[in-house]
Tab-separated table of C-alpha atoms in Angstrom:
chain	number	residue	atom	x	y	z
A	2	MET	CA	0.000	0.000	0.000
A	3	ALA	CA	2.850	2.344	0.833
A	4	GLY	CA	4.354	1.659	-2.611
A	5	LEU	CA	1.051	2.429	-4.344
A	6	SER	CA	0.777	5.642	-2.331
A	7	MET	CA	4.271	6.714	-3.394
A	8	LEU	CA	3.497	5.861	-7.033
A	9	SER	CA	0.292	7.883	-6.932
A	10	GLY	CA	2.163	10.819	-5.426
A	11	LEU	CA	4.807	10.616	-8.155
A	12	LYS	CA	2.136	10.601	-10.878
A	13	ALA	CA	0.434	13.588	-9.303
A	14	ARG	CA	3.682	15.575	-9.174
A	15	THR	CA	4.449	14.631	-12.782
A	16	LEU	CA	1.024	15.789	-13.925
A	17	LEU	CA	1.426	19.062	-12.041
A	18	LEU	CA	4.849	19.592	-13.639
A	19	LEU	CA	3.492	18.952	-17.139
A	20	LEU	CA	0.552	21.252	-16.463
A	21	GLY	CA	2.917	23.977	-15.282
A	22	ILE	CA	5.051	23.650	-18.419
A	23	ALA	CA	1.951	23.820	-20.617
A	24	LEU	CA	0.672	26.905	-18.822
A	25	THR	CA	4.079	28.580	-19.091
A	26	GLY	CA	4.209	27.901	-22.820
A	27	THR	CA	0.687	29.233	-23.263
A	28	MET	CA	1.494	32.392	-21.326
A	29	ALA	CA	4.711	32.900	-23.304
A	30	GLY	CA	2.804	32.463	-26.555
A	31	ALA	CA	0.166	34.926	-25.433
A	32	ALA	CA	2.839	37.420	-24.432
A	33	HIS	CA	4.505	37.105	-27.825
A	34	ALA	CA	1.201	37.390	-29.638
A	35	GLY	CA	0.520	40.520	-27.656
A	36	GLY	CA	3.804	41.981	-28.964
A	37	VAL	CA	2.815	41.642	-32.623
A	38	LEU	CA	1.745	44.979	-34.076
A	39	LYS	CA	-1.618	44.947	-35.814
A	40	PRO	CA	-2.095	46.468	-39.277
A	41	GLY	CA	-3.150	50.083	-38.944
A	42	THR	CA	-1.127	50.739	-35.775
A	43	ALA	CA	0.459	54.201	-35.973
A	44	VAL	CA	4.094	54.624	-34.918
A	45	GLU	CA	6.128	57.813	-34.577
A	46	ARG	CA	9.745	58.537	-33.624
A	47	ILE	CA	10.627	55.113	-32.143
A	48	LEU	CA	9.783	51.604	-33.320
A	49	GLU	CA	10.220	49.060	-30.512
A	50	VAL	CA	10.721	45.453	-31.617
A	51	ASP	CA	11.920	42.566	-29.432
A	52	GLY	CA	13.957	44.740	-27.102
A	53	LYS	CA	15.386	46.915	-29.867
A	54	ARG	CA	14.450	50.573	-30.381
A	55	LEU	CA	14.856	51.974	-33.888
A	56	PRO	CA	14.421	55.733	-34.430
A	57	LEU	CA	12.147	56.497	-37.376
A	58	PRO	CA	12.374	59.451	-39.749
A	59	GLU	CA	9.868	62.187	-39.064
A	60	GLY	CA	6.230	61.648	-39.907
A	61	ARG	CA	3.471	59.144	-39.237
A	62	TRP	CA	4.274	55.515	-39.963
A	63	VAL	CA	1.532	52.884	-40.196
A	64	VAL	CA	2.114	49.176	-39.577
A	65	ALA	CA	1.078	47.146	-42.636
A	66	GLY	CA	2.412	43.726	-41.659
A	67	ASP	CA	4.181	41.975	-38.777
A	68	GLY	CA	5.122	38.331	-38.369
A	69	ASP	CA	7.403	35.432	-39.245
A	70	SER	CA	9.338	36.116	-42.445
A	71	GLY	CA	9.531	32.428	-43.311
A	72	TRP	CA	13.315	32.733	-43.613
A	73	ASP	CA	15.433	29.926	-42.203
A	74	ASP	CA	19.169	29.245	-42.089
A	75	PRO	CA	20.554	26.309	-40.036
A	76	ARG	CA	23.866	28.161	-39.666
A	77	MET	CA	22.231	30.636	-37.290
A	78	GLY	CA	21.478	28.052	-34.596
A	79	ALA	CA	18.466	28.466	-32.290
A	80	TYR	CA	17.318	32.036	-32.972
A	81	GLY	CA	13.553	31.430	-32.745
A	82	TYR	CA	12.476	32.991	-36.011
A	83	LEU	CA	13.244	36.073	-38.045
A	84	ARG	CA	10.596	38.719	-37.494
A	85	SER	CA	9.615	41.012	-40.360
A	86	LEU	CA	7.708	44.271	-40.178
A	87	VAL	CA	6.461	46.488	-42.990
A	88	LEU	CA	5.507	50.091	-42.233
A	89	PHE	CA	4.078	52.701	-44.592
A	90	ARG	CA	4.727	56.433	-44.338
A	91	ILE	CA	1.590	58.194	-45.501
A	92	VAL	CA	1.484	61.811	-46.703
A	93	GLU	CA	-1.846	63.300	-47.842
A	94	ASN	CA	-3.335	59.819	-48.015
A	95	LYS	CA	-0.617	58.656	-50.420
A	96	LEU	CA	2.236	56.223	-49.918
A	97	ASP	CA	5.432	58.244	-49.459
A	98	ALA	CA	7.894	55.642	-48.139
A	99	VAL	CA	8.082	52.064	-46.903
A	100	LEU	CA	10.142	50.594	-44.073
A	101	GLU	CA	11.045	46.937	-44.360
A	102	LEU	CA	12.552	45.704	-41.073
A	103	ASN	CA	13.998	42.284	-40.245
A	104	THR	CA	15.272	41.364	-36.791
A	105	ASN	CA	15.822	38.286	-34.646
A	106	VAL	CA	13.416	37.234	-31.895
A	107	LEU	CA	15.961	35.213	-29.883
A	108	PRO	CA	19.717	35.873	-29.683
A	109	ALA	CA	21.980	33.834	-31.946
A	110	THR	CA	25.409	32.515	-30.949
A	111	ASP	CA	27.510	32.858	-34.094
A	112	GLY	CA	26.708	36.258	-35.589
A	113	TRP	CA	24.465	37.472	-38.415
A	114	GLY	CA	26.952	38.547	-41.066
A	115	MET	CA	26.664	41.311	-43.646
A	116	ALA	CA	24.165	41.999	-46.432
A	117	ALA	CA	25.312	41.024	-49.924
A	118	ASN	CA	24.366	44.427	-51.366
A	119	CYS	CA	26.936	46.119	-49.128
A	120	ALA	CA	29.745	44.523	-51.140
A	121	ARG	CA	28.419	45.284	-54.623
A	122	THR	CA	29.978	47.711	-57.078
A	123	ASP	CA	27.006	48.304	-59.388
A	124	LEU	CA	24.851	50.256	-56.909
A	125	VAL	CA	24.540	53.985	-56.350
A	126	LEU	CA	26.338	53.571	-53.033
A	127	ALA	CA	27.631	50.599	-51.009
A	128	VAL	CA	29.655	51.133	-47.831
A	129	SER	CA	30.950	48.790	-45.127
A	130	ARG	CA	31.355	50.989	-42.050
A	131	TYR	CA	33.236	48.270	-40.170
A	132	ARG	CA	33.635	44.503	-40.078
A	133	ALA	CA	35.346	42.821	-37.139
A	134	GLY	CA	34.554	39.255	-36.187
A	135	TRP	CA	30.843	39.016	-35.417
A	136	ASP	CA	30.351	42.779	-35.472
A	137	GLY	CA	29.479	44.603	-38.648
A	138	SER	CA	27.735	47.692	-39.964
A	139	CYS	CA	27.043	48.599	-43.580
A	140	PHE	CA	24.585	50.389	-45.856
A	141	PHE	CA	23.772	50.823	-49.527
A	142	VAL	CA	21.581	52.829	-51.907
A	143	THR	CA	19.946	51.352	-54.994
A	144	HIS	CA	16.512	50.860	-56.557
A	145	THR	CA	14.047	48.009	-56.073
A	146	LEU	CA	11.624	46.446	-58.495
A	147	ALA	CA	8.519	45.631	-56.441
A	148	ASN	CA	7.730	42.658	-58.652
A	149	LYS	CA	7.631	39.777	-56.154
A	150	ASP	CA	6.901	38.974	-52.508
A	151	GLU	CA	9.033	36.127	-51.142
A	152	ASN	CA	8.234	37.227	-47.598
A	153	PRO	CA	4.682	36.328	-46.405
A	154	VAL	CA	4.579	39.525	-44.341
A	155	TRP	CA	4.833	41.491	-47.567
A	156	ALA	CA	1.768	39.703	-48.921
A	157	LYS	CA	-0.139	40.902	-45.855
A	158	ALA	CA	1.203	44.424	-46.350
A	159	ARG	CA	0.037	44.519	-49.966
A	160	SER	CA	-3.437	43.379	-48.941
A	161	PHE	CA	-3.587	46.067	-46.266
A	162	ALA	CA	-2.440	48.721	-48.755
A	163	ALA	CA	-5.162	47.639	-51.176
A	164	THR	CA	-7.864	48.018	-48.523
A	165	GLN	CA	-6.638	51.544	-47.788
A	166	GLY	CA	-6.360	52.551	-51.435
A	167	TRP	CA	-2.580	53.032	-51.251
A	168	LYS	CA	-0.675	52.102	-54.394
A	169	ILE	CA	2.792	50.538	-54.201
A	170	PRO	CA	4.720	51.648	-57.305
A	171	GLY	CA	6.713	49.264	-59.460
A	172	VAL	CA	10.067	50.979	-58.845
A	173	LEU	CA	11.268	52.349	-55.498
A	174	VAL	CA	14.500	54.064	-54.436
A	175	THR	CA	16.013	52.023	-51.608
A	176	ALA	CA	18.413	52.766	-48.755
A	177	GLY	CA	19.369	49.570	-46.924
A	178	PHE	CA	21.120	49.185	-43.568
A	179	ARG	CA	22.588	46.251	-41.643
A	180	ALA	CA	23.965	46.369	-38.094
A	181	ALA	CA	24.872	43.070	-36.459
A	182	ASN	CA	26.830	41.569	-33.597
A	183	ARG	CA	27.238	38.053	-32.271
A	184	SER	CA	23.665	37.748	-30.992
A	185	ASP	CA	21.438	40.367	-32.665
A	186	VAL	CA	20.743	41.982	-36.009
A	187	ILE	CA	18.851	44.989	-37.326
A	188	ASP	CA	18.267	44.869	-41.070
A	189	ALA	CA	16.300	47.887	-42.296
A	190	ARG	CA	15.392	48.930	-45.819
A	191	PHE	CA	13.698	52.231	-46.570
A	192	HIS	CA	11.949	52.374	-49.936
A	193	PHE	CA	11.124	55.896	-51.145
A	194	VAL	CA	8.380	56.581	-53.689
A	195	PRO	CA	9.755	58.769	-56.528
A	196	GLU	CA	6.306	59.968	-57.664
A	197	THR	CA	5.547	61.786	-54.394
A	198	ARG	CA	8.710	63.805	-54.972
A	199	GLY	CA	7.692	65.028	-58.396
A	200	LEU	CA	9.562	62.356	-60.341
A	201	PRO	CA	7.857	60.420	-63.144
A	202	ALA	CA	6.572	56.897	-62.581
A	203	GLU	CA	8.543	54.116	-64.213
A	204	ILE	CA	7.736	50.636	-65.445
A	205	ALA	CA	10.769	48.372	-65.833
A	206	GLY	CA	10.698	44.702	-66.743
A	207	ARG	CA	14.154	44.074	-65.327
A	208	TRP	CA	16.175	45.721	-62.563
A	209	LYS	CA	19.034	46.680	-64.876
A	210	ASP	CA	16.625	48.314	-67.347
A	211	SER	CA	15.538	50.982	-64.850
A	212	GLY	CA	16.602	54.593	-65.209
A	213	TRP	CA	17.633	54.439	-61.531
A	214	MET	CA	20.651	52.291	-62.385
A	215	SER	CA	23.796	54.005	-61.128
A	216	SER	CA	25.215	53.983	-64.657
A	217	LYS	CA	22.127	55.816	-65.999
A	218	LEU	CA	21.599	58.486	-63.342
A	219	ASP	CA	23.539	61.108	-65.287
A	220	GLU	CA	20.831	60.970	-67.946
A	221	SER	CA	18.340	62.643	-65.570
A	222	ARG	CA	19.284	65.591	-63.380
A	223	ASP	CA	16.241	65.108	-61.130
A	224	ARG	CA	16.890	61.413	-60.541
A	225	SER	CA	20.564	62.064	-59.923
A	226	ALA	CA	19.765	64.787	-57.372
A	227	PHE	CA	17.299	62.591	-55.497
A	228	ALA	CA	19.671	59.600	-55.481
A	229	GLN	CA	22.375	61.902	-54.118
A	230	GLY	CA	20.021	63.188	-51.431
A	231	VAL	CA	19.146	59.639	-50.342
A	232	SER	CA	22.846	58.718	-50.327
A	233	ASN	CA	23.759	61.667	-48.141
A	234	TRP	CA	20.909	60.816	-45.769
A	235	ALA	CA	21.950	57.155	-45.623
A	236	VAL	CA	25.465	58.058	-44.505
A	237	GLY	CA	24.075	59.626	-41.338
A	238	TYR	CA	21.232	57.182	-40.697
A	239	ALA	CA	23.643	54.228	-40.770
A	240	GLY	CA	25.039	55.501	-37.478
A	241	VAL	CA	21.508	55.678	-36.060
A	242	VAL	CA	20.892	51.996	-36.891
A	243	ASP	CA	24.224	51.050	-35.348
A	244	ALA	CA	23.366	52.984	-32.178
A	245	ALA	CA	19.965	51.265	-32.045
A	246	LEU	CA	21.620	47.840	-31.999
A	247	LYS	CA	23.815	48.978	-29.109
A	248	GLY	CA	20.862	50.394	-27.155
A	249	ARG	CA	22.042	54.006	-27.386
A	250	VAL	CA	18.896	55.647	-28.715
A	251	ASP	CA	17.589	59.079	-27.766
A	252	GLY	CA	13.839	59.014	-28.332
A	253	THR	CA	13.549	62.795	-28.187
A	254	VAL	CA	15.671	63.353	-31.287
A	255	ALA	CA	13.870	63.985	-34.586
A	256	ILE	CA	15.288	62.207	-37.635
A	257	PRO	CA	14.740	64.152	-40.879
A	258	MET	CA	13.743	62.525	-44.162
A	259	PRO	CA	16.158	62.541	-47.127
A	260	ASP	CA	16.550	65.880	-48.869
A	261	PRO	CA	15.740	65.365	-52.573
A	262	THR	CA	17.109	68.779	-53.515
A	263	ARG	CA	20.651	68.186	-52.261
A	264	LYS	CA	23.152	68.683	-55.056
A	265	SER	CA	26.334	66.738	-55.719
A	266	ALA	CA	29.629	68.300	-54.730
A	267	THR	CA	32.953	68.132	-56.514
A	268	ASP	CA	34.467	65.850	-53.868
A	269	ASP	CA	31.685	63.321	-53.338
A	270	SER	CA	33.261	61.623	-50.315
A	271	ILE	CA	33.673	64.938	-48.486
A	272	ALA	CA	30.096	65.889	-49.378
A	273	ARG	CA	28.800	62.671	-47.879
A	274	HIS	CA	30.803	63.158	-44.701
A	275	MET	CA	29.517	66.712	-44.445
A	276	ALA	CA	25.970	65.440	-44.900
A	277	ALA	CA	26.519	62.900	-42.140
A	278	LEU	CA	27.840	65.579	-39.781
A	279	GLU	CA	24.883	67.822	-40.593
A	280	LEU	CA	22.417	65.022	-39.866
A	281	MET	CA	24.116	64.261	-36.546
A	282	ARG	CA	24.052	67.953	-35.642
A	283	GLN	CA	20.343	68.213	-36.467
A	284	SER	CA	19.539	65.112	-34.430
A	285	GLY	CA	21.584	66.281	-31.428
A	286	GLN	CA	24.205	63.534	-31.569
A	287	ILE	CA	26.951	66.180	-31.730
A	288	SER	CA	26.949	69.777	-30.541
A	289	GLN	CA	27.256	72.849	-32.748
A	290	LYS	CA	30.832	73.320	-31.528
A	291	GLU	CA	31.757	69.736	-32.373
A	292	PHE	CA	30.099	70.103	-35.774
A	293	GLU	CA	32.111	73.219	-36.610
A	294	ALA	CA	35.407	71.680	-35.444
A	295	GLN	CA	34.921	68.442	-37.363
A	296	SER	CA	33.713	70.265	-40.480
A	297	GLU	CA	36.827	72.436	-40.456
A	298	THR	CA	39.061	69.373	-40.095
A	299	LEU	CA	37.219	67.603	-42.903
A	300	LEU	CA	37.539	70.536	-45.306
A	301	GLU	CA	41.240	70.983	-44.508
A	302	ASN	CA	42.390	67.355	-44.489
A	303	GLY	CA	39.729	65.476	-46.449
A	304	THR	CA	38.409	62.092	-45.412
A	305	GLY	CA	41.753	60.302	-45.262
A	306	SER	CA	42.089	56.574	-45.661
A	307	SER	CA	38.960	54.498	-45.200
A	308	SER	CA	40.899	51.814	-43.352
A	309	THR	CA	43.642	51.857	-40.730
A	310	ALA	CA	44.293	48.126	-40.935
A	311	PRO	CA	47.839	47.436	-42.245
A	312	ASP	CA	48.157	45.413	-45.419
A	313	LEU	CA	49.111	41.752	-45.042
A	314	SER	CA	52.204	42.167	-47.224
A	315	VAL	CA	53.392	45.059	-45.051
A	316	ILE	CA	52.973	43.013	-41.872
A	317	THR	CA	54.926	40.146	-43.432
A	318	ALA	CA	57.753	42.464	-44.526
A	319	VAL	CA	58.052	43.912	-41.016
A	320	LYS	CA	58.163	40.406	-39.546
A	321	ALA	CA	60.854	39.360	-42.036
A	322	PHE	CA	62.981	42.425	-41.280
A	323	SER	CA	62.733	42.082	-37.501
A	324	TYR	CA	63.519	38.370	-37.694
A	325	ARG	CA	66.582	38.891	-39.918
A	326	VAL	CA	68.057	41.467	-37.549
A	327	ILE	CA	68.059	38.971	-34.681
A	328	VAL	CA	69.293	36.035	-36.782
A	329	SER	CA	72.000	38.022	-38.579
A	330	VAL	CA	73.571	39.188	-35.323
A	331	SER	CA	73.842	35.607	-34.087
A	332	HIS	CA	75.184	34.409	-37.455
A	333	ILE	CA	78.042	36.916	-37.398
A	334	PHE	CA	79.677	35.141	-34.461
A	335	VAL	CA	79.041	31.668	-35.865
A	336	ASP	CA	80.382	32.548	-39.334
A	337	TYR	CA	83.483	34.201	-37.939
A	338	TYR	CA	84.136	31.240	-35.643
A	339	TRP	CA	84.187	28.843	-38.601
A	340	THR	CA	85.903	31.060	-41.218
A	341	GLY	CA	88.203	33.205	-39.096
A	342	SER	CA	87.938	35.888	-41.792
A	343	TYR	CA	86.112	39.209	-41.640
A	344	VAL	CA	85.718	39.259	-45.432
A	345	ALA	CA	84.278	35.750	-45.601
A	346	THR	CA	81.981	36.500	-42.674
A	347	GLY	CA	80.660	39.633	-44.377
A	348	ALA	CA	80.083	37.811	-47.673
A	349	LEU	CA	78.184	35.028	-45.928
A	350	GLU	CA	76.024	37.570	-44.103
A	351	VAL	CA	75.089	39.339	-47.342
A	352	LEU	CA	74.129	36.036	-48.989
A	353	GLN	CA	72.103	34.889	-45.985
A	354	ILE	CA	70.256	38.185	-45.639
A	355	THR	CA	69.400	38.323	-49.353
A	356	ILE	CA	68.373	34.708	-49.915
A	357	ASN	CA	66.853	33.815	-46.543
A	358	SER	CA	64.904	37.063	-46.197
A	359	ALA	CA	63.232	36.493	-49.567
A	360	LYS	CA	62.429	32.866	-48.657
A	361	PHE	CA	61.058	33.888	-45.261
A	362	TYR	CA	58.890	36.646	-46.769
A	363	MET	CA	57.381	34.435	-49.481
A	364	HIS	CA	56.786	31.570	-47.049
A	365	GLU	CA	55.050	33.772	-44.471
A	366	LEU	CA	52.962	35.621	-47.046
A	367	GLY	CA	51.869	32.427	-48.792
A	368	TRP	CA	50.987	30.727	-45.521
A	369	ALA	CA	49.016	33.726	-44.255
A	370	LYS	CA	47.006	34.072	-47.477
A	371	LEU	CA	46.414	30.417	-48.328
A	372	MET	CA	46.661	28.381	-45.144
A	373	GLY	CA	46.490	30.802	-42.244
A	374	VAL	CA	43.646	31.741	-39.908
A	375	PRO	CA	41.020	33.876	-41.716
A	376	ARG	CA	41.033	37.586	-40.949
A	377	THR	CA	38.512	38.541	-38.304
A	378	ASP	CA	37.028	41.330	-40.431
A	379	ALA	CA	35.781	38.917	-43.107
A	380	ALA	CA	32.145	38.637	-42.032
A	381	ARG	CA	29.990	36.113	-43.880
A	382	ILE	CA	27.160	37.125	-46.182
A	383	VAL	CA	23.625	36.532	-44.885
A	384	ASP	CA	20.547	37.787	-46.729
A	385	PHE	CA	16.894	37.572	-45.700
A	386	ARG	CA	13.632	37.619	-47.659
A	387	TYR	CA	12.969	41.062	-49.078
A	388	LEU	CA	10.520	42.927	-51.247
A	389	GLY	CA	11.050	42.631	-54.989
A	390	SER	CA	14.465	42.336	-56.587
A	391	ASN	CA	17.754	44.267	-56.681
A	392	VAL	CA	19.436	42.245	-59.429
């Protein structure tokens, strides 16, 4: 009887444990469901998603879709799922811009990599701000053909737009951003509607046939000016996305929209840096005094090198030189001991320095490039499911 009593008690505790787990899962699911933004929800200044706070450009943004993107990559480990949101910026009851946001629900363990577009050379602009191990930040400017919806959230967004009478044009000007570290990622793409800025509508069957191709922008002064304005804006907003990933967001700061009237300067890189400084000054990230000091330095010295990392061949040469100094000193005594002649010792030293230094340099350089440990700034490429096509 005592055994039966113990068995019954064990069953009861097991049932209670299973019930508790089920209730916990139900509550967690309800909490997550409560975090999903419903279509029609208005958002201004800050968009809060899964613990991340992304500052939005000025204006009223309306949620059009929120949910699982359907994207999956076994390399990411247990990250839950990739959450996608689509927001519309509405001006005078017309679609002015679209925000396409992708972010992780659970932290990953092996990083999120960089977007493929950040490494392309056929776009209006493609910049890698930094890449170091798991950490990376980049942005790009191009155009998008809104001709397909691989992401189910986009299908919902299109349906919502149709019910509101908002038309999504076939070609959009896009500024894309990626900020990632070992555990989290913010992947944001802003699509701007050219028609609301006085530019003609366009129908293109293929991405490369569009007049927004970087190689064709010079054919239209208006398109070129708007693409330049978006590029200048993107330079500054990339820092905002990076700060959002690091939790350094000031919700009181207003983020301006791109200026379509901004003209190109003679030195494009300096113009973009000046635009970035201006955006940071307007948003309060730097003071007026800091803005003036940095602007003066920029105009006097230019942008300088985009990278401070020494070249691999330079590192190898320095290693070869430092090694030969130590070895040559020791060889002097050994050579003189065996030859007993200063002339013979000197000749041997010259031969050893010339031949062995070249062998050491080639061996080290070949090993580092072909067989060595990969450089920590070579982040992998990871793309999600996006609106339309950029190729």
